PDB file of C-alpha atoms in Angstrom:
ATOM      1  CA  UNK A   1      29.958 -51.979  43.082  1.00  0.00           C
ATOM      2  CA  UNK A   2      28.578 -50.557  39.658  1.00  0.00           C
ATOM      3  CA  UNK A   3      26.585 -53.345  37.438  1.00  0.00           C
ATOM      4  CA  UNK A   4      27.388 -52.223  33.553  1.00  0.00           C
ATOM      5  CA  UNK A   5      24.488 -52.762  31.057  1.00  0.00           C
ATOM      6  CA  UNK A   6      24.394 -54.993  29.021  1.00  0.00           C
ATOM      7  CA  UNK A   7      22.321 -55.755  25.493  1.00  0.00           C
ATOM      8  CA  UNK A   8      19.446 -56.807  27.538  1.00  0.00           C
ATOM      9  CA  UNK A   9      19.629 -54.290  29.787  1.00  0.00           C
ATOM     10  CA  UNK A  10      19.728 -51.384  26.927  1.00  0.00           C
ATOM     11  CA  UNK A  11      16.665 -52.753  25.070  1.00  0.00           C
ATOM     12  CA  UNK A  12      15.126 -53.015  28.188  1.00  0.00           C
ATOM     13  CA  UNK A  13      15.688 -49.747  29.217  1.00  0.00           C
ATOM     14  CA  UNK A  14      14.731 -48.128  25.502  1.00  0.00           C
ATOM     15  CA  UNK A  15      11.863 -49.998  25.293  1.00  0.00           C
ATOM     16  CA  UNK A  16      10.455 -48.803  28.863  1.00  0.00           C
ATOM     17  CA  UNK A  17      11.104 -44.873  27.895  1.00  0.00           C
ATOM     18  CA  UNK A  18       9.869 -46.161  24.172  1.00  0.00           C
ATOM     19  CA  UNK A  19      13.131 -44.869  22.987  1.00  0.00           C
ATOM     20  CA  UNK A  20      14.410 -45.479  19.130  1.00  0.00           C
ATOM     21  CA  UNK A  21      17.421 -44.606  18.433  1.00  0.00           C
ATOM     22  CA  UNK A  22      17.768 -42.126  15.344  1.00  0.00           C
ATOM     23  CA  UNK A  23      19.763 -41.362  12.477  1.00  0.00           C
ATOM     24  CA  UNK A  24      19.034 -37.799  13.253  1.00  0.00           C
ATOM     25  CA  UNK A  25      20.565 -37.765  16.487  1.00  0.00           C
ATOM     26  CA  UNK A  26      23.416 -39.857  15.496  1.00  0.00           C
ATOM     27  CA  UNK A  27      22.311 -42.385  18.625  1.00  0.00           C
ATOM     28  CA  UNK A  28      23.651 -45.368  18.910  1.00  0.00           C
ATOM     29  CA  UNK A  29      24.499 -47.342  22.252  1.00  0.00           C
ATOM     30  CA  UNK A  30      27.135 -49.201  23.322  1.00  0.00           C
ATOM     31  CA  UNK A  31      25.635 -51.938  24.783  1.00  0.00           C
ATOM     32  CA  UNK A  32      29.654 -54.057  25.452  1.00  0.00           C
ATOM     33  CA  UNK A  33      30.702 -53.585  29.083  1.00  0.00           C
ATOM     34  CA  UNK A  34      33.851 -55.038  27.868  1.00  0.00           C
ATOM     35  CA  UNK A  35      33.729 -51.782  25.293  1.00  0.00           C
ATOM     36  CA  UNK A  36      32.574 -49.419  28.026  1.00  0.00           C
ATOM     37  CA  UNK A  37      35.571 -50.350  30.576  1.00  0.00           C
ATOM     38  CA  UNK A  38      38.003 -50.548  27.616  1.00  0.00           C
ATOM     39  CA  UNK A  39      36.709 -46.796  27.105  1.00  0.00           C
ATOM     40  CA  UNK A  40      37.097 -45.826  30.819  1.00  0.00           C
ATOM     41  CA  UNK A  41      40.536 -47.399  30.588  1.00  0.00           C
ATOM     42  CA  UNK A  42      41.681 -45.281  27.539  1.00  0.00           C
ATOM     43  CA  UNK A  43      40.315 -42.464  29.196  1.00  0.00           C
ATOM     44  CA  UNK A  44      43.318 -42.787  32.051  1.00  0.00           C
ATOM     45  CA  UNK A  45      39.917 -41.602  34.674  1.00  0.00           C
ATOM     46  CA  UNK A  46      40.343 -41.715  38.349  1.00  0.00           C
ATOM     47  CA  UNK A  47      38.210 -41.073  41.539  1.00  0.00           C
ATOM     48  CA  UNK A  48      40.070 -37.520  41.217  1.00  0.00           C
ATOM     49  CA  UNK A  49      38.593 -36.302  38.384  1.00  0.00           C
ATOM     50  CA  UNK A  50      35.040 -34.453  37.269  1.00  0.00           C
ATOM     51  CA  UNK A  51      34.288 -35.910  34.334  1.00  0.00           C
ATOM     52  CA  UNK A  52      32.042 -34.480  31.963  1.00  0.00           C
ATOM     53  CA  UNK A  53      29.896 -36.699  29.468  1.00  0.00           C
ATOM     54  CA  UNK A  54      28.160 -35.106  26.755  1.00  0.00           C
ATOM     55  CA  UNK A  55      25.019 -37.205  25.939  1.00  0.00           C
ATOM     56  CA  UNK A  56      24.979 -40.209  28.264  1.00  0.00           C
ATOM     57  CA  UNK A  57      21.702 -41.597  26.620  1.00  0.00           C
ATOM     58  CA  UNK A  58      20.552 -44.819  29.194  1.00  0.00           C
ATOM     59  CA  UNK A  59      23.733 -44.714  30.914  1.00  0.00           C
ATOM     60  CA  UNK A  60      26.407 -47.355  29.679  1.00  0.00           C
ATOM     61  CA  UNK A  61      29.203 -45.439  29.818  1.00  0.00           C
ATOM     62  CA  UNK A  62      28.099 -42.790  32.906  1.00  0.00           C
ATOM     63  CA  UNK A  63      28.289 -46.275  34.845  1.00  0.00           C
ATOM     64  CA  UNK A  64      31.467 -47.323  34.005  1.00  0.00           C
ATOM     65  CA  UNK A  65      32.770 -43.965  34.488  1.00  0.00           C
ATOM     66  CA  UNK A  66      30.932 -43.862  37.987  1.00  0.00           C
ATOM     67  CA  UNK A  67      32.496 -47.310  38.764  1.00  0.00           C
ATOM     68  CA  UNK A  68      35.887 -45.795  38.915  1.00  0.00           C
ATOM     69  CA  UNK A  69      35.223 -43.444  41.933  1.00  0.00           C
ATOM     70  CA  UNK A  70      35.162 -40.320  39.954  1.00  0.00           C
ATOM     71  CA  UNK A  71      32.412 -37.708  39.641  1.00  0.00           C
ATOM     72  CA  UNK A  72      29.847 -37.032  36.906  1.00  0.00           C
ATOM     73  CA  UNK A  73      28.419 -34.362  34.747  1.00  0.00           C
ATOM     74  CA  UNK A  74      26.096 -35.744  32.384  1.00  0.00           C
ATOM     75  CA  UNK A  75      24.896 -33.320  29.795  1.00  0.00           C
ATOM     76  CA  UNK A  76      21.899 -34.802  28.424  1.00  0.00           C
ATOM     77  CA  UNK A  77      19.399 -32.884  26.009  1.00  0.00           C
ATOM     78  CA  UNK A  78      16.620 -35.197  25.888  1.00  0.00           C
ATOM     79  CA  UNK A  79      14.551 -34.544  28.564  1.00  0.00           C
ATOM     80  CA  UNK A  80      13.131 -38.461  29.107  1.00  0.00           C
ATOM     81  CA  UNK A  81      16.804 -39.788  29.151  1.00  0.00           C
ATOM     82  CA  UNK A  82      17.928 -37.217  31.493  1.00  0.00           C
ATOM     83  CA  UNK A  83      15.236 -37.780  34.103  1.00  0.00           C
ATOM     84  CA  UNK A  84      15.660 -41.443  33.774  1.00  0.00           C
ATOM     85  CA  UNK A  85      19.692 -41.674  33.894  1.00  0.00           C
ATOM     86  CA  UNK A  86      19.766 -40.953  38.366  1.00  0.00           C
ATOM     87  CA  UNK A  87      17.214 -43.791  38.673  1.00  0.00           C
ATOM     88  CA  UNK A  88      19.047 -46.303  36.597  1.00  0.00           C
ATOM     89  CA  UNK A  89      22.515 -45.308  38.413  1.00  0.00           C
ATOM     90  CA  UNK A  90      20.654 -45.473  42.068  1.00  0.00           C
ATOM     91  CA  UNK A  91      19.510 -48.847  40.561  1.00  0.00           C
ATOM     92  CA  UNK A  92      22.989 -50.335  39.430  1.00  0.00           C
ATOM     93  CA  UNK A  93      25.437 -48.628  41.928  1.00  0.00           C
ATOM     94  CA  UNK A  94      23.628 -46.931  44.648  1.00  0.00           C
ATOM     95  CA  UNK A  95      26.600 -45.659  46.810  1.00  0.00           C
ATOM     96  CA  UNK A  96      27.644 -43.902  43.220  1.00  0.00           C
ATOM     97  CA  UNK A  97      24.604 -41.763  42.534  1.00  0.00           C
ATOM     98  CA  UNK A  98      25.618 -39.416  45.064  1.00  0.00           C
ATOM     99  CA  UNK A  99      28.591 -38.697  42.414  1.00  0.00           C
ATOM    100  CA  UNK A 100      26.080 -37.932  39.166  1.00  0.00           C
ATOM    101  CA  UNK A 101      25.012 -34.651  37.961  1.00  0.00           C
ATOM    102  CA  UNK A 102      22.735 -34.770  35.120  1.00  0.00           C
ATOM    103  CA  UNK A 103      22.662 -31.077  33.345  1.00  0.00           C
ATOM    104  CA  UNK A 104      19.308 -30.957  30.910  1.00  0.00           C
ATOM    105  CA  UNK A 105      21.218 -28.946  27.841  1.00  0.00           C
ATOM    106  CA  UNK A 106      22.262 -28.573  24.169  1.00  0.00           C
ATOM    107  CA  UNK A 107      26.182 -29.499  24.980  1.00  0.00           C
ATOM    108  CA  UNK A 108      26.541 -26.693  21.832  1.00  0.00           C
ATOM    109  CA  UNK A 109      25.362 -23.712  23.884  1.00  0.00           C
ATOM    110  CA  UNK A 110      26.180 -25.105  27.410  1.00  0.00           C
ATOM    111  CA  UNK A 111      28.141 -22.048  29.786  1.00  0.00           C
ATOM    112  CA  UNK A 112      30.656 -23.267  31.821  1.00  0.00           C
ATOM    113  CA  UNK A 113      28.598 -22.018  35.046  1.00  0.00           C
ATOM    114  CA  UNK A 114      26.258 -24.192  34.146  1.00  0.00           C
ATOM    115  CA  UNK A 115      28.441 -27.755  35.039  1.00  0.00           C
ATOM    116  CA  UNK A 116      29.119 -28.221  38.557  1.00  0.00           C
ATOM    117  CA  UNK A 117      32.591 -28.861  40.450  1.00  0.00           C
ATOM    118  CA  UNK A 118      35.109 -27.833  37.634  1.00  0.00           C
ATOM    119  CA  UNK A 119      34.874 -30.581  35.073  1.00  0.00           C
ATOM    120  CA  UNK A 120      38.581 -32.460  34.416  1.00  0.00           C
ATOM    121  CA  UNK A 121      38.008 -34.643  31.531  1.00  0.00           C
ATOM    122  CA  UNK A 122      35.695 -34.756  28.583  1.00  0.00           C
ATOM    123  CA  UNK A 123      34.643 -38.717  27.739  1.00  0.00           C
ATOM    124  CA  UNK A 124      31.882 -38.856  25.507  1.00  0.00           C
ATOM    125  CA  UNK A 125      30.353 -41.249  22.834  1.00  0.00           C
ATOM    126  CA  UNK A 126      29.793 -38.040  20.975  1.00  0.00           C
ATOM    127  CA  UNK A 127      26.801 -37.911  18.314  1.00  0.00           C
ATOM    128  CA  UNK A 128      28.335 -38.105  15.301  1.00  0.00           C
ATOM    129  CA  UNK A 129      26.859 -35.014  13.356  1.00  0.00           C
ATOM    130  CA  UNK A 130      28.294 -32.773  16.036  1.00  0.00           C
ATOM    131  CA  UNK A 131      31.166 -34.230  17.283  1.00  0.00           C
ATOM    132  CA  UNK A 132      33.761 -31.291  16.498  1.00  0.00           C
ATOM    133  CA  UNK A 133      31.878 -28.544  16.802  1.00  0.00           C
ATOM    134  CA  UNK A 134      31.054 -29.901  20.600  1.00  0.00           C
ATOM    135  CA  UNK A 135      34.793 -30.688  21.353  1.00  0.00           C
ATOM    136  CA  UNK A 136      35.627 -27.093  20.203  1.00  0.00           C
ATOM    137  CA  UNK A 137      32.787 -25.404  22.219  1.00  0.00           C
ATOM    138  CA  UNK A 138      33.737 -27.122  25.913  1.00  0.00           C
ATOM    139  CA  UNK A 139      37.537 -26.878  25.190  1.00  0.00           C
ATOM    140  CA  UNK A 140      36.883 -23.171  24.623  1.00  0.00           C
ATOM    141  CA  UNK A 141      34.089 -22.586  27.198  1.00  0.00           C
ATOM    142  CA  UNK A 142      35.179 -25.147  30.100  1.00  0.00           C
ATOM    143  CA  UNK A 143      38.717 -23.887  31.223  1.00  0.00           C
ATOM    144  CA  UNK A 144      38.950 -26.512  34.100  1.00  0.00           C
ATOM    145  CA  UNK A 145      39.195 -29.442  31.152  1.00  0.00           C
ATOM    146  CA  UNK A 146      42.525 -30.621  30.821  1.00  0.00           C
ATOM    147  CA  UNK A 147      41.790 -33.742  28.347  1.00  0.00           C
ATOM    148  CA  UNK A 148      39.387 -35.549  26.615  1.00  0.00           C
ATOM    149  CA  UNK A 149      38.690 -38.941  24.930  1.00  0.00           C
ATOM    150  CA  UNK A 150      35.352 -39.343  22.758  1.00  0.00           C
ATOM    151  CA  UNK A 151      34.575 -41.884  20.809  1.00  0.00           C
ATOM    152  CA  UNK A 152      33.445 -40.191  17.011  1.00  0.00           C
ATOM    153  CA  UNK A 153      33.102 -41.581  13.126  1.00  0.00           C
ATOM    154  CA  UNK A 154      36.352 -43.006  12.291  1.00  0.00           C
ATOM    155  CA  UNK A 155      36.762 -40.602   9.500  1.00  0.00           C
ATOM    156  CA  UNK A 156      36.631 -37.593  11.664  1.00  0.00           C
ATOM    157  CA  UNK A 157      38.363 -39.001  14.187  1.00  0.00           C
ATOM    158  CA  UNK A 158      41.480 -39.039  11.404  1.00  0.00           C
ATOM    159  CA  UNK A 159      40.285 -35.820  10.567  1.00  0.00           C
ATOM    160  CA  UNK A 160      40.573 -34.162  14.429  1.00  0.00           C
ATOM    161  CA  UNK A 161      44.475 -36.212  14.638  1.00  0.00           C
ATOM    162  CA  UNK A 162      45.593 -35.262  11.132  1.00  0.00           C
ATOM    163  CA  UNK A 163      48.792 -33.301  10.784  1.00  0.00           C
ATOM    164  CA  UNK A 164      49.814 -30.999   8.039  1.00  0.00           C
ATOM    165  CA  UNK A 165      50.182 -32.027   4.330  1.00  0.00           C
ATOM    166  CA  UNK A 166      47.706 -35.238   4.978  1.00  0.00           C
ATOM    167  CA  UNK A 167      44.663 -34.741   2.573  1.00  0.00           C
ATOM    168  CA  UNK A 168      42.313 -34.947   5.400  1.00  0.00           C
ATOM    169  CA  UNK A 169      43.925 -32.212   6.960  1.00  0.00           C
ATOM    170  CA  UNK A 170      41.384 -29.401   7.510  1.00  0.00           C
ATOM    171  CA  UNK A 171      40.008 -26.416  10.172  1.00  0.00           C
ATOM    172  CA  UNK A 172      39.224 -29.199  12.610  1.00  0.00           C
ATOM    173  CA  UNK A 173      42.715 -30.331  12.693  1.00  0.00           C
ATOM    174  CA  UNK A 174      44.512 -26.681  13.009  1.00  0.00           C
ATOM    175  CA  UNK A 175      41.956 -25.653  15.507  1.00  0.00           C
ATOM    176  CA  UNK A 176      42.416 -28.644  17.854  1.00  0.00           C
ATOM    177  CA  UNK A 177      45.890 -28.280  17.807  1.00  0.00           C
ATOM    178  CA  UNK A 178      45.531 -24.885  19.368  1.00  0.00           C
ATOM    179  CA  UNK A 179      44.686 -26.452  22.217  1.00  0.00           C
ATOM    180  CA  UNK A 180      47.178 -29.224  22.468  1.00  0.00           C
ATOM    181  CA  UNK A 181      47.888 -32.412  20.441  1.00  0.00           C
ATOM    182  CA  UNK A 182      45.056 -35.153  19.594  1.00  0.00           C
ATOM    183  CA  UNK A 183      45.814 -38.955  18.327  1.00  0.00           C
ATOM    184  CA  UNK A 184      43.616 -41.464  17.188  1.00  0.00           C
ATOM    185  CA  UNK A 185      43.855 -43.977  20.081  1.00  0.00           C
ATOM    186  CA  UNK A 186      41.646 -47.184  18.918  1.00  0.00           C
ATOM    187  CA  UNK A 187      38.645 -48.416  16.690  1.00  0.00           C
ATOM    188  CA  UNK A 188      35.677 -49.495  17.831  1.00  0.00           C
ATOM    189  CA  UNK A 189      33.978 -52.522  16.065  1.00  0.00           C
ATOM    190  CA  UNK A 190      30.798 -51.811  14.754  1.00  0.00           C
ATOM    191  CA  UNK A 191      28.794 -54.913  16.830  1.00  0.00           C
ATOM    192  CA  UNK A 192      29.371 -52.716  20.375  1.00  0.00           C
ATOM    193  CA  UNK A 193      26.467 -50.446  19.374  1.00  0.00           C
ATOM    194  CA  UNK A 194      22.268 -50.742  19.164  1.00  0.00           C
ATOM    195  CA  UNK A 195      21.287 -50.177  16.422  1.00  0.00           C
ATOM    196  CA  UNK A 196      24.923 -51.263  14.622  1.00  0.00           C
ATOM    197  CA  UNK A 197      25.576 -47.970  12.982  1.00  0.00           C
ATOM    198  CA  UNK A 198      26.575 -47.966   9.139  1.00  0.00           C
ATOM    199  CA  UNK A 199      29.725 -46.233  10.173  1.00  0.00           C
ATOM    200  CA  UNK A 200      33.196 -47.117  11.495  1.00  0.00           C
ATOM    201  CA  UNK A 201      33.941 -45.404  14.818  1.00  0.00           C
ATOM    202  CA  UNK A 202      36.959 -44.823  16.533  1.00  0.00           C
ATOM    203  CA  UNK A 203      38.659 -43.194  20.182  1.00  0.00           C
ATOM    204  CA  UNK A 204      40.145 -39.837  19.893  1.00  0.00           C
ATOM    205  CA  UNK A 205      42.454 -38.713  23.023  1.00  0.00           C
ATOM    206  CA  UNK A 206      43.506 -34.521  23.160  1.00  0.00           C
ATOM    207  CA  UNK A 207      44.808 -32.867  26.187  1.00  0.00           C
ATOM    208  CA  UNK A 208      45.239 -29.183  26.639  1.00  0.00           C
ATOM    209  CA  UNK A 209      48.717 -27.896  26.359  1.00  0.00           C
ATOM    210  CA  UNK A 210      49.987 -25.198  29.129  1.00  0.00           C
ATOM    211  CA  UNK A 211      50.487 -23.043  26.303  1.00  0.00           C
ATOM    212  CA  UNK A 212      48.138 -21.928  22.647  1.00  0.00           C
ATOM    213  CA  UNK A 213      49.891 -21.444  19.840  1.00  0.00           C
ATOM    214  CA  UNK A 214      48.797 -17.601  20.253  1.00  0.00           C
ATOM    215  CA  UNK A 215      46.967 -15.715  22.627  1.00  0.00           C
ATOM    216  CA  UNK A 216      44.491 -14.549  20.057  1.00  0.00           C
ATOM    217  CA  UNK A 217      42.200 -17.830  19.366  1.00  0.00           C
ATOM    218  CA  UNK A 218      39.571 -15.254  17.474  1.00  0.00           C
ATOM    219  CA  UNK A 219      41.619 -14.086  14.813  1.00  0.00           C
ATOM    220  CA  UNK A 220      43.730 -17.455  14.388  1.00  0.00           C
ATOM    221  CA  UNK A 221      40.208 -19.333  13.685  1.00  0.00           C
ATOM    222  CA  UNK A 222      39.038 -16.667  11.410  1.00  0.00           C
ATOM    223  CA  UNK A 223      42.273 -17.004   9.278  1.00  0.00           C
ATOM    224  CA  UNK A 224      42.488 -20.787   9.598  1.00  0.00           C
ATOM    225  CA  UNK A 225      38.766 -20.770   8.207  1.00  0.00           C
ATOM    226  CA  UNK A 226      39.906 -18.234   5.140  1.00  0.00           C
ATOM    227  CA  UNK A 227      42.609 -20.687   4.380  1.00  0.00           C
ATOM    228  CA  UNK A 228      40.834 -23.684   4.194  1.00  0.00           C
ATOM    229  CA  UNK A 229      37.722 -21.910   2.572  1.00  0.00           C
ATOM    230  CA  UNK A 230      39.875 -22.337  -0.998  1.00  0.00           C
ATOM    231  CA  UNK A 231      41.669 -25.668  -0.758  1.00  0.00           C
ATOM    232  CA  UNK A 232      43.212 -25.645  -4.329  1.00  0.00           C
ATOM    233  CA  UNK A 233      44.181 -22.035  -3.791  1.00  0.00           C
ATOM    234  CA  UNK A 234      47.655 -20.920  -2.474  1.00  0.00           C
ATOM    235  CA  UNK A 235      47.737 -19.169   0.661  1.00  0.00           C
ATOM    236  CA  UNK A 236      47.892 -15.796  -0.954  1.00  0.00           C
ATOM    237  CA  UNK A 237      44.810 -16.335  -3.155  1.00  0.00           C
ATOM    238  CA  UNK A 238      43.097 -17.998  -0.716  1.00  0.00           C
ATOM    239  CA  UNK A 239      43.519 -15.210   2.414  1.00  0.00           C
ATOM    240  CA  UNK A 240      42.942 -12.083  -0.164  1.00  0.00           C
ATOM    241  CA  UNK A 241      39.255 -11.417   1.467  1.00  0.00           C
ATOM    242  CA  UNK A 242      40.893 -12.226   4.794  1.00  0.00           C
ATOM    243  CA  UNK A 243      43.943  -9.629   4.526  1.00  0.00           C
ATOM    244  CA  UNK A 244      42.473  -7.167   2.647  1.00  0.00           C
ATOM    245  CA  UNK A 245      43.849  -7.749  -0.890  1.00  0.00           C
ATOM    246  CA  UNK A 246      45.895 -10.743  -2.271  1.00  0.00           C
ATOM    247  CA  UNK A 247      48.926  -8.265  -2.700  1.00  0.00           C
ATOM    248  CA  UNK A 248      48.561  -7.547   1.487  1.00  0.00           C
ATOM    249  CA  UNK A 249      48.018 -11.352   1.761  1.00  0.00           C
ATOM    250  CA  UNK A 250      51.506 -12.033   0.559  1.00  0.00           C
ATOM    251  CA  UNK A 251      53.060  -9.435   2.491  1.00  0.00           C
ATOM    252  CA  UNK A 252      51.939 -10.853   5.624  1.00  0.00           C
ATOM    253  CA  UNK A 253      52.499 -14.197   4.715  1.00  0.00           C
ATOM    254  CA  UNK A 254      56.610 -13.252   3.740  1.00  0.00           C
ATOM    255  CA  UNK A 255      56.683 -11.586   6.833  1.00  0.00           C
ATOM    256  CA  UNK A 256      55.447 -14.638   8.950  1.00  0.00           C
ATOM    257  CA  UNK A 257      58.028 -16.451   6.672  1.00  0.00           C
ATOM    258  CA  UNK A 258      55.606 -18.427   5.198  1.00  0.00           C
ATOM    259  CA  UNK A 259      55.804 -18.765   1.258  1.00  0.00           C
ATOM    260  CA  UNK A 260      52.825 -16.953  -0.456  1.00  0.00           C
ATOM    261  CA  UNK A 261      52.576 -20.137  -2.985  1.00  0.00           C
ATOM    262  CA  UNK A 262      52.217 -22.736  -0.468  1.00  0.00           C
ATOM    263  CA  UNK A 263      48.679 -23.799   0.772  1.00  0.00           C
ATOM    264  CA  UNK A 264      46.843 -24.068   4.237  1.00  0.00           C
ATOM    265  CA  UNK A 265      46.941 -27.667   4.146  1.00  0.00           C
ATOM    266  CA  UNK A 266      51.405 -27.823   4.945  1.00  0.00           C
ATOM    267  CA  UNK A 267      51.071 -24.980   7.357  1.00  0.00           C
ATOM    268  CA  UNK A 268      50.840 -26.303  11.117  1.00  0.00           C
ATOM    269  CA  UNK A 269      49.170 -24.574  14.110  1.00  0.00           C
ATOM    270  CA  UNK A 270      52.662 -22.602  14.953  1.00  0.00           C
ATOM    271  CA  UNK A 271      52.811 -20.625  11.436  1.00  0.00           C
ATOM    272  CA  UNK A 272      49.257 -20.115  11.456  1.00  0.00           C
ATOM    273  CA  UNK A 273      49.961 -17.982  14.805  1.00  0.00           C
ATOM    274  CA  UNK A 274      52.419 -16.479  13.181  1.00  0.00           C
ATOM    275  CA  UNK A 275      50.428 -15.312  10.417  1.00  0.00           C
ATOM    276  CA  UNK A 276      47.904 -14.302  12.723  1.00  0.00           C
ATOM    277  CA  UNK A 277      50.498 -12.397  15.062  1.00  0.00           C
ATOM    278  CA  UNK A 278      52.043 -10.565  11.674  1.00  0.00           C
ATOM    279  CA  UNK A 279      48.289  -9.461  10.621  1.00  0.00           C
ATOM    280  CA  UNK A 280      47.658  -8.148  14.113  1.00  0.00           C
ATOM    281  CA  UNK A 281      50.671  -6.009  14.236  1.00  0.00           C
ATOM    282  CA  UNK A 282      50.174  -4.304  11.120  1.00  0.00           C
ATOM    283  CA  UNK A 283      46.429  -3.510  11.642  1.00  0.00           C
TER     284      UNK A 283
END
């Protein structure tokens, strides 16, 4: 058996490594069981998988993860909440601590060689500051993960699910999709958390589909970030730098059947490739 933390239990533990949470960091922690197994639930997480947990702070949701059988790589950057996490899982759940890994790193420039045992499934209360750019960088460095659920700021949780010719649709959006699809699965109430953030946050689920939209990520993102780089332009306007000239722009554009007027915003993943695909050929 696992024992979750509770409210108690969190202050407790922050107070004893004289831990305060900061706006800087984007901490906040879930102190809800009911919130942490709801999130273990979502996350569809068996004793099969390795599941990799980007900045378990004191533990909430590493236990609840642990308390389904699977394995654990915790990716921790603070040094004091990374040497403290084994202890409190030896305390709460002793036959589980033989399943936790904590890795001391920036989850930004952590290698793949660096996580033990093939990681299956990112779950993360992800701090909100760096929430895509961390999905992005273990979905392109960590081959072995084949779906994900993090909890992030509502609004870029919409942002990361969006589809084209939303307003909200942006480079996070196109560049998750090249991976594989991503929904918004459920808020989360703002009283869950110490210290209650000023924010709204909600569950994002993506898996990884068998097959990208190309085979070229580099040059897709580089001409997903030219078109977004101009909203109000049209695509030809907008990709001139990218393509060479605005006139070249177009060309490639009517030869990926894409209209040159249109903008990046009503293109999906599939006719970015194609753009992509068109500007490699003629290079």
């Amino acid at each position: 058996m696992v024992e979750l933390l509770g409210p108690a239990e969190i202050r407790a533990l922050a107070a004893e490594l004289d831990v305060r949470p900061t706006k800087k960091l984007g901490q906040n922690f879930v102190h809800d069981p009911n919130t942490v197994r709801r999130i273990v639930e979502l996350a569809s997480v068996t004793e099969d998988d390795v599941v990799l947990e980007v900045g378990p702070g004191l533990g909430s949701l590493t236990l609840g993860l642990l308390a389904t059988g699977a394995r654990v790589v915790a990716v921790e950057i603070d040094p004091k909440l990374a040497a403290r996490l084994p202890e409190t899982v030896a305390e709460r759940g002793a036959e589980a601590a033989g399943r936790l890994t904590v890795v001391g790193a920036d989850a930004l420039r952590v290698k793949d060689a660096d996580l033990p045992g093939e990681p299956t499934a990112l779950v993360a209360n992800l701090p909100y500051n760096v929430a895509v750019p961390v999905v992005l960088h273990l979905l392109a460095e960590v081959p072995s993960l084949a779906s994900g659920l993090v909890m992030v700021q509502t609004e870029v949780a919409e942002r990361m699910a969006a589809g084209p010719g939303s307003r909200i649709y942006g480079v996070p959006s196109v560049k998750l999709a090249w991976y594989g699809p991503a929904r918004k699965v459920a808020a989360v109430p703002r009283s869950v958390f110490w210290p209650v953030p000023n924010v709204d946050s909600a569950l994002v689920a993506f898996e990884r589909a068998a097959t990208p939209a190309s085979e070229d990520r580099d040059g897709l993102f580089s001409l997903v970030d030219a078109a977004f780089s101009q909203r109000r332009k049209t695509l030809r306007a907008a990709l001139a730098g990218w393509a060479g000239s605005a006139e070249r722009a177009g060309e490639l554009l009517t030869a990926a059947g894409v209209d040159p007027k249109t903008r990046g915003e009503q293109l999906d993943v599939h006719a970015f490739a194609r753009i992509a695909a068109r500007a490699r050929v003629h290079h």
